[in-house]
PDB file of C-alpha atoms in Angstrom:
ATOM      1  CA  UNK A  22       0.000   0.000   0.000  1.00 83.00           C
ATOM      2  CA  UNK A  23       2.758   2.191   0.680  1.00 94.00           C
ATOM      3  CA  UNK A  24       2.317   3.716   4.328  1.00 95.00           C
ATOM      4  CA  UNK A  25       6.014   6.012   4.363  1.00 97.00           C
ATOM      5  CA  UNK A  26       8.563   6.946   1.398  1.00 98.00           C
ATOM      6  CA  UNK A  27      12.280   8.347   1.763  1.00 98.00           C
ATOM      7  CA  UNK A  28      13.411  11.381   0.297  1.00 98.00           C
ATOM      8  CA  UNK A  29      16.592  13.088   0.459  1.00 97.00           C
ATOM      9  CA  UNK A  30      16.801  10.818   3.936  1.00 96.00           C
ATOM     10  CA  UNK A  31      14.204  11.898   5.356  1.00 97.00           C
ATOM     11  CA  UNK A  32      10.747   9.635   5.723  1.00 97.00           C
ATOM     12  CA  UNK A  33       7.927  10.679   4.897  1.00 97.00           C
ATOM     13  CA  UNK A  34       5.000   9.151   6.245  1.00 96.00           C
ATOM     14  CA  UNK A  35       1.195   8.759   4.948  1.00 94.00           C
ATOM     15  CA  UNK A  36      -0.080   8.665   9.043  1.00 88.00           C
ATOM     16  CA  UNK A  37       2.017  12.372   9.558  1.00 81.00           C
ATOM     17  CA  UNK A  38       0.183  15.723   9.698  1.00 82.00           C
ATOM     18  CA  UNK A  39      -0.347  17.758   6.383  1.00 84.00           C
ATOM     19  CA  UNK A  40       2.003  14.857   4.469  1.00 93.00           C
ATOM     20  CA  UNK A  41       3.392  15.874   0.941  1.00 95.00           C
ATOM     21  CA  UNK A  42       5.066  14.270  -1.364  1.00 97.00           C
ATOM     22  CA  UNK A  43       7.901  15.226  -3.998  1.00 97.00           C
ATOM     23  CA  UNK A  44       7.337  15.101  -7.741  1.00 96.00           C
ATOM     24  CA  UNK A  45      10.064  14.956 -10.158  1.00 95.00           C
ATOM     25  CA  UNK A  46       9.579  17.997 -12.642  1.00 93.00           C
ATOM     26  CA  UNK A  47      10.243  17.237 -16.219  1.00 90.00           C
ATOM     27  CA  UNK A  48      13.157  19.854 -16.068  1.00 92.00           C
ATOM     28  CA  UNK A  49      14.416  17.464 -13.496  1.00 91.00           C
ATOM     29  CA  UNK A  50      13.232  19.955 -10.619  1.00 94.00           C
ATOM     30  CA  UNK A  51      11.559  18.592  -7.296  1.00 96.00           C
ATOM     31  CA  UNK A  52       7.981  20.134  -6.765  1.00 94.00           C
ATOM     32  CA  UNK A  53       5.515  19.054  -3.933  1.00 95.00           C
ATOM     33  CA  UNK A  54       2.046  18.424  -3.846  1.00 93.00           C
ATOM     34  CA  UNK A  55      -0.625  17.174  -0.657  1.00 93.00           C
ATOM     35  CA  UNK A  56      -0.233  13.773  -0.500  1.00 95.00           C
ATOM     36  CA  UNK A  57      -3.845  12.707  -0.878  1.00 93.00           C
ATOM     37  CA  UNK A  58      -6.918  13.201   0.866  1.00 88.00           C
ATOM     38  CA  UNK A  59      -6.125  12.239   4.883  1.00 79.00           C
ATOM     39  CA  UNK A  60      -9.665  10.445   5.614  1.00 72.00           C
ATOM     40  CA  UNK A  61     -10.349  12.411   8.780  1.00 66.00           C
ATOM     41  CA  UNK A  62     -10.539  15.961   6.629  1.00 64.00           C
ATOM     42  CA  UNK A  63     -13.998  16.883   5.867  1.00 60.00           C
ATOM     43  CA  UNK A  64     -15.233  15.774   2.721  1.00 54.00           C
ATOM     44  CA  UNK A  65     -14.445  17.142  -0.622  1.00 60.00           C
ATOM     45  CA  UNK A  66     -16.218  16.096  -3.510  1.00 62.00           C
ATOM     46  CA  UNK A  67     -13.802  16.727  -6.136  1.00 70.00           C
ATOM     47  CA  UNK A  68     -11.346  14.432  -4.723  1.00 80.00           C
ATOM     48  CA  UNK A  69     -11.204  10.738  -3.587  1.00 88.00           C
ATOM     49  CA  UNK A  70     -10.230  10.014   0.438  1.00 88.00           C
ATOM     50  CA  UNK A  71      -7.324   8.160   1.109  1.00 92.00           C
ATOM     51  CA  UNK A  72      -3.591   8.381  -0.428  1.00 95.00           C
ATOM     52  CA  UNK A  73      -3.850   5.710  -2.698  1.00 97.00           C
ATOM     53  CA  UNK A  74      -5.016   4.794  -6.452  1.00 97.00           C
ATOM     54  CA  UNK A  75      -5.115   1.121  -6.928  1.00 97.00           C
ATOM     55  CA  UNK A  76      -3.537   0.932 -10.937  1.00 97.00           C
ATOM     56  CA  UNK A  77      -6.475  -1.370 -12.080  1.00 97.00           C
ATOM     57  CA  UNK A  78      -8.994   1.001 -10.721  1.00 96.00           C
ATOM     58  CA  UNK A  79      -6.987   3.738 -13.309  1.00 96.00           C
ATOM     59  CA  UNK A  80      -6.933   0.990 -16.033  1.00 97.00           C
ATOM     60  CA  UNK A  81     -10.736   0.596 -15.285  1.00 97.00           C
ATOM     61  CA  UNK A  82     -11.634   4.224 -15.701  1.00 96.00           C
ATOM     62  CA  UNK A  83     -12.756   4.873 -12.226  1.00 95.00           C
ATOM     63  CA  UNK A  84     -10.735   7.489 -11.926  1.00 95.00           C
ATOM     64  CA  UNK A  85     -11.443   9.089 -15.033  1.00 95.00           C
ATOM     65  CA  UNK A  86     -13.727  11.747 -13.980  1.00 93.00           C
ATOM     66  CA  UNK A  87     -10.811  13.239 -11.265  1.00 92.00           C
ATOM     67  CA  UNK A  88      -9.025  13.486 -14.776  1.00 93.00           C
ATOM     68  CA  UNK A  89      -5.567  12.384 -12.786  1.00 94.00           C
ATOM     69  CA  UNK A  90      -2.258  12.808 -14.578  1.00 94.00           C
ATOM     70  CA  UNK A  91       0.715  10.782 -14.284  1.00 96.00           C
ATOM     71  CA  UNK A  92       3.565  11.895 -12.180  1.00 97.00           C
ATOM     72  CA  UNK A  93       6.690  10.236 -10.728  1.00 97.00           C
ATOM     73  CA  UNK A  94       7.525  10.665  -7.300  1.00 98.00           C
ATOM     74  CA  UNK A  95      11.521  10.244  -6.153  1.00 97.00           C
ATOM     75  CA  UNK A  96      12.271   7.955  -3.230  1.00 98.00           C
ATOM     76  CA  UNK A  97      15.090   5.927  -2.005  1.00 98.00           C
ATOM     77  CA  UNK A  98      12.745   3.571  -0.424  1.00 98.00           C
ATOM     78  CA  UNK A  99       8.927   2.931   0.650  1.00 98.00           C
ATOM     79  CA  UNK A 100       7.510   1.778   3.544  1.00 98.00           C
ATOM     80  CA  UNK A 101       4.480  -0.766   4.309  1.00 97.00           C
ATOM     81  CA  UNK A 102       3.324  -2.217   7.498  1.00 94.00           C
ATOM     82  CA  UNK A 103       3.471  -5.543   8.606  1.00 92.00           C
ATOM     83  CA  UNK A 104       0.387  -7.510   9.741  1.00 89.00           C
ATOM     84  CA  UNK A 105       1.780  -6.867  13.352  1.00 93.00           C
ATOM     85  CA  UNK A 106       2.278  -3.391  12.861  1.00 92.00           C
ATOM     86  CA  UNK A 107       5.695  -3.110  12.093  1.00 95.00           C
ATOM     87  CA  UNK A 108       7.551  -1.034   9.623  1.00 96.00           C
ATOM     88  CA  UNK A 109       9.368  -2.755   7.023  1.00 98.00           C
ATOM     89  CA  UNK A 110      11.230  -0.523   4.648  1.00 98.00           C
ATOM     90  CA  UNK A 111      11.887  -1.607   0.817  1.00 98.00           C
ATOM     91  CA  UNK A 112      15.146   0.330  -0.828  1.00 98.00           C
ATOM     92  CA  UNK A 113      13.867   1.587  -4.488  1.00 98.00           C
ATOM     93  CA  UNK A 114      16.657   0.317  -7.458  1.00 96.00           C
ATOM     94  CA  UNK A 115      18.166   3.519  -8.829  1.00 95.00           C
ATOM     95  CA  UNK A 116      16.648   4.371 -12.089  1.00 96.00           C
ATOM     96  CA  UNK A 117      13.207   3.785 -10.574  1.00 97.00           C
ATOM     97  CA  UNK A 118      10.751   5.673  -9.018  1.00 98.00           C
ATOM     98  CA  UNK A 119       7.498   5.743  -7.625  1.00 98.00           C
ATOM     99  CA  UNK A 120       4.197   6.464  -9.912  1.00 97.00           C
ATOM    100  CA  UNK A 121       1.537   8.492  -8.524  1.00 97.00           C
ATOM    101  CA  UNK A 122      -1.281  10.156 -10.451  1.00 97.00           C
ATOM    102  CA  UNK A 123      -1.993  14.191  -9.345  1.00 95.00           C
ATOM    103  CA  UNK A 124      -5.122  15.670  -9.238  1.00 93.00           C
ATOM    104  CA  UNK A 125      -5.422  19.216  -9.466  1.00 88.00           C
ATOM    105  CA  UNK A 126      -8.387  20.931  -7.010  1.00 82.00           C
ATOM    106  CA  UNK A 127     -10.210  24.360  -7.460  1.00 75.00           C
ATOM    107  CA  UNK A 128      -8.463  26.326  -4.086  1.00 72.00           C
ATOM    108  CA  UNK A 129     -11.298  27.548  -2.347  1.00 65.00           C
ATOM    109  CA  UNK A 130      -9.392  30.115  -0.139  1.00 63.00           C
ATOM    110  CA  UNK A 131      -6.997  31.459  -3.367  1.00 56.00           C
ATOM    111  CA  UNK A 132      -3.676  32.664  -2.084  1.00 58.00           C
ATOM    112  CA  UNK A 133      -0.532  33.748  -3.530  1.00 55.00           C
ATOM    113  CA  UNK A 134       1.306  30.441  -1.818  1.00 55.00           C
ATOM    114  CA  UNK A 135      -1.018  28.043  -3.324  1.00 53.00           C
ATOM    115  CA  UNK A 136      -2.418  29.529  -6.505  1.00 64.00           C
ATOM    116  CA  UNK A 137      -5.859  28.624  -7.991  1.00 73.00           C
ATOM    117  CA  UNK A 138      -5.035  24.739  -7.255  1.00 79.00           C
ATOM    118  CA  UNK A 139      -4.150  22.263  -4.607  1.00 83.00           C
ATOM    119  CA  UNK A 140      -2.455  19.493  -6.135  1.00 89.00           C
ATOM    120  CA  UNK A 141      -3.300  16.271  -4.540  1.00 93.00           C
ATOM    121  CA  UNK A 142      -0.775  13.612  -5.158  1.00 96.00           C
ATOM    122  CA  UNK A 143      -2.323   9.699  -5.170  1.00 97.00           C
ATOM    123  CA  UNK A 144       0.357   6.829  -4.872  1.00 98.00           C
ATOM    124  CA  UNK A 145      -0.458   4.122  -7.660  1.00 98.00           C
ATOM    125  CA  UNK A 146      -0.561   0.568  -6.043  1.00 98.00           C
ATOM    126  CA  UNK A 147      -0.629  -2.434  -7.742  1.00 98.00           C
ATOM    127  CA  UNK A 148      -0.594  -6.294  -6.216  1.00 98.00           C
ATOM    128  CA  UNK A 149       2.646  -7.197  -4.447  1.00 97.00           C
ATOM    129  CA  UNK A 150       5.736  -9.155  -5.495  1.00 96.00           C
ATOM    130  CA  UNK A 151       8.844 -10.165  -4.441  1.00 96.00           C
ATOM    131  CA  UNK A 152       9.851  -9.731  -0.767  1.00 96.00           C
ATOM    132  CA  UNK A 153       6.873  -6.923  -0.113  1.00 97.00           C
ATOM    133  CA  UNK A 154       4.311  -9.423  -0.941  1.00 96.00           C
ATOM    134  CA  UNK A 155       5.546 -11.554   2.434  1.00 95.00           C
ATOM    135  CA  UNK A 156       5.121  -8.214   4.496  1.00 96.00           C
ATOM    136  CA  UNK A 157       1.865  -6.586   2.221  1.00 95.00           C
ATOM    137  CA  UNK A 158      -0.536  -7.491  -0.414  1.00 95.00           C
ATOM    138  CA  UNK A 159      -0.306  -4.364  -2.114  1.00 96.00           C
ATOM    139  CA  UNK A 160       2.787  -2.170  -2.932  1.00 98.00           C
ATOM    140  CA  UNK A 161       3.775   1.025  -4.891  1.00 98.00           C
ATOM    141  CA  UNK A 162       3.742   0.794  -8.347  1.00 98.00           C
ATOM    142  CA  UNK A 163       7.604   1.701  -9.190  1.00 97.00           C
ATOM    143  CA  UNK A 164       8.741   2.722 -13.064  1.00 97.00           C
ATOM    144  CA  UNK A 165      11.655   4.046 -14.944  1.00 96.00           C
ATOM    145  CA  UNK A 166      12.841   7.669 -13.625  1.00 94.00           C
ATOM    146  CA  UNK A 167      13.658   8.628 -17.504  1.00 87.00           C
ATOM    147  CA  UNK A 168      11.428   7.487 -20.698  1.00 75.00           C
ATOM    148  CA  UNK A 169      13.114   4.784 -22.597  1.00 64.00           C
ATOM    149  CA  UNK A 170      14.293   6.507 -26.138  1.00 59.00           C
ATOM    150  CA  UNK A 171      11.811   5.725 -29.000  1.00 60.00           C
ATOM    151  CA  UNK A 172      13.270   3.102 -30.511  1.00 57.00           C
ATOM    152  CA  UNK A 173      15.319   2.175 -28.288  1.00 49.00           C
TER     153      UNK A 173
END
């Protein structure tokens, strides 16, 4: 499911107040965006609750009317809890990151800092495999940082 990420060595967890996550800017920049909609905030309609987009609900067009785009998000590693409780971290190969799909939402309270959206960042999950699926059944899905060339 994906409960924590590292960044830059620090951790980053889903269950910490007001969590963001970093997304890697095609200029090869770092932005930051909410990271998803923390189920005790009072509800808003334009996005989903949680922190999470399960890929096959994507591929299924469930998400389609949040009109999500794709973005990668840069960790060293990801984080998901065992059935116990425990945190069991999983280092991310270089040359992979995480993909998460952004939703953009009108800002209610416009201000300078935020502009006229919040971006909401979703991490895509997808079954497990490998050593997470003995600690999880789901897990982040993880893709190449740079597009293959064509042709290549």
């Amino acid at each position: 499911m994906c409960a924590g990420i590292e960044f830059e060595g620090k951790r980053i967890m889903w269950a910490g107040e007001s969590p963001q996550l970093p997304l890697l800017l095609k200029d090869g920049s770092i932005g930051w965006g909410i990271w998803g909609q923390p189920y005790q905030d009072v509800a808003i309609a334009a996005v989903p609750k949680g922190g999470w987009a399960r890929l096959e609900s994507i591929k299924d067009g469930k998400w389609k009317r949040f009109k999500p785009l794709p973005v990668k998000i840069p960790a060293t590693a990801f984080m998901e809890r065992a059935r116990d409780g425990s945190e069991v971290w999983f280092p991310i190969t270089d040359g992979l990151v995480i993909q998460g799909a952004a939703i953009a939402q009108p800002n209610q309270l416009y201000t300078a800092e935020r502009g006229k959206s919040i971006l909401r960042i979703y991490v895509v999950t997808q079954p497990a495999i490998g050593d997470v699926a003995a600690v999880h059944d789901r897990m982040p899905r993880l893709v190449p940082k740079e597009k293959p060339p064509v042709g290549g």
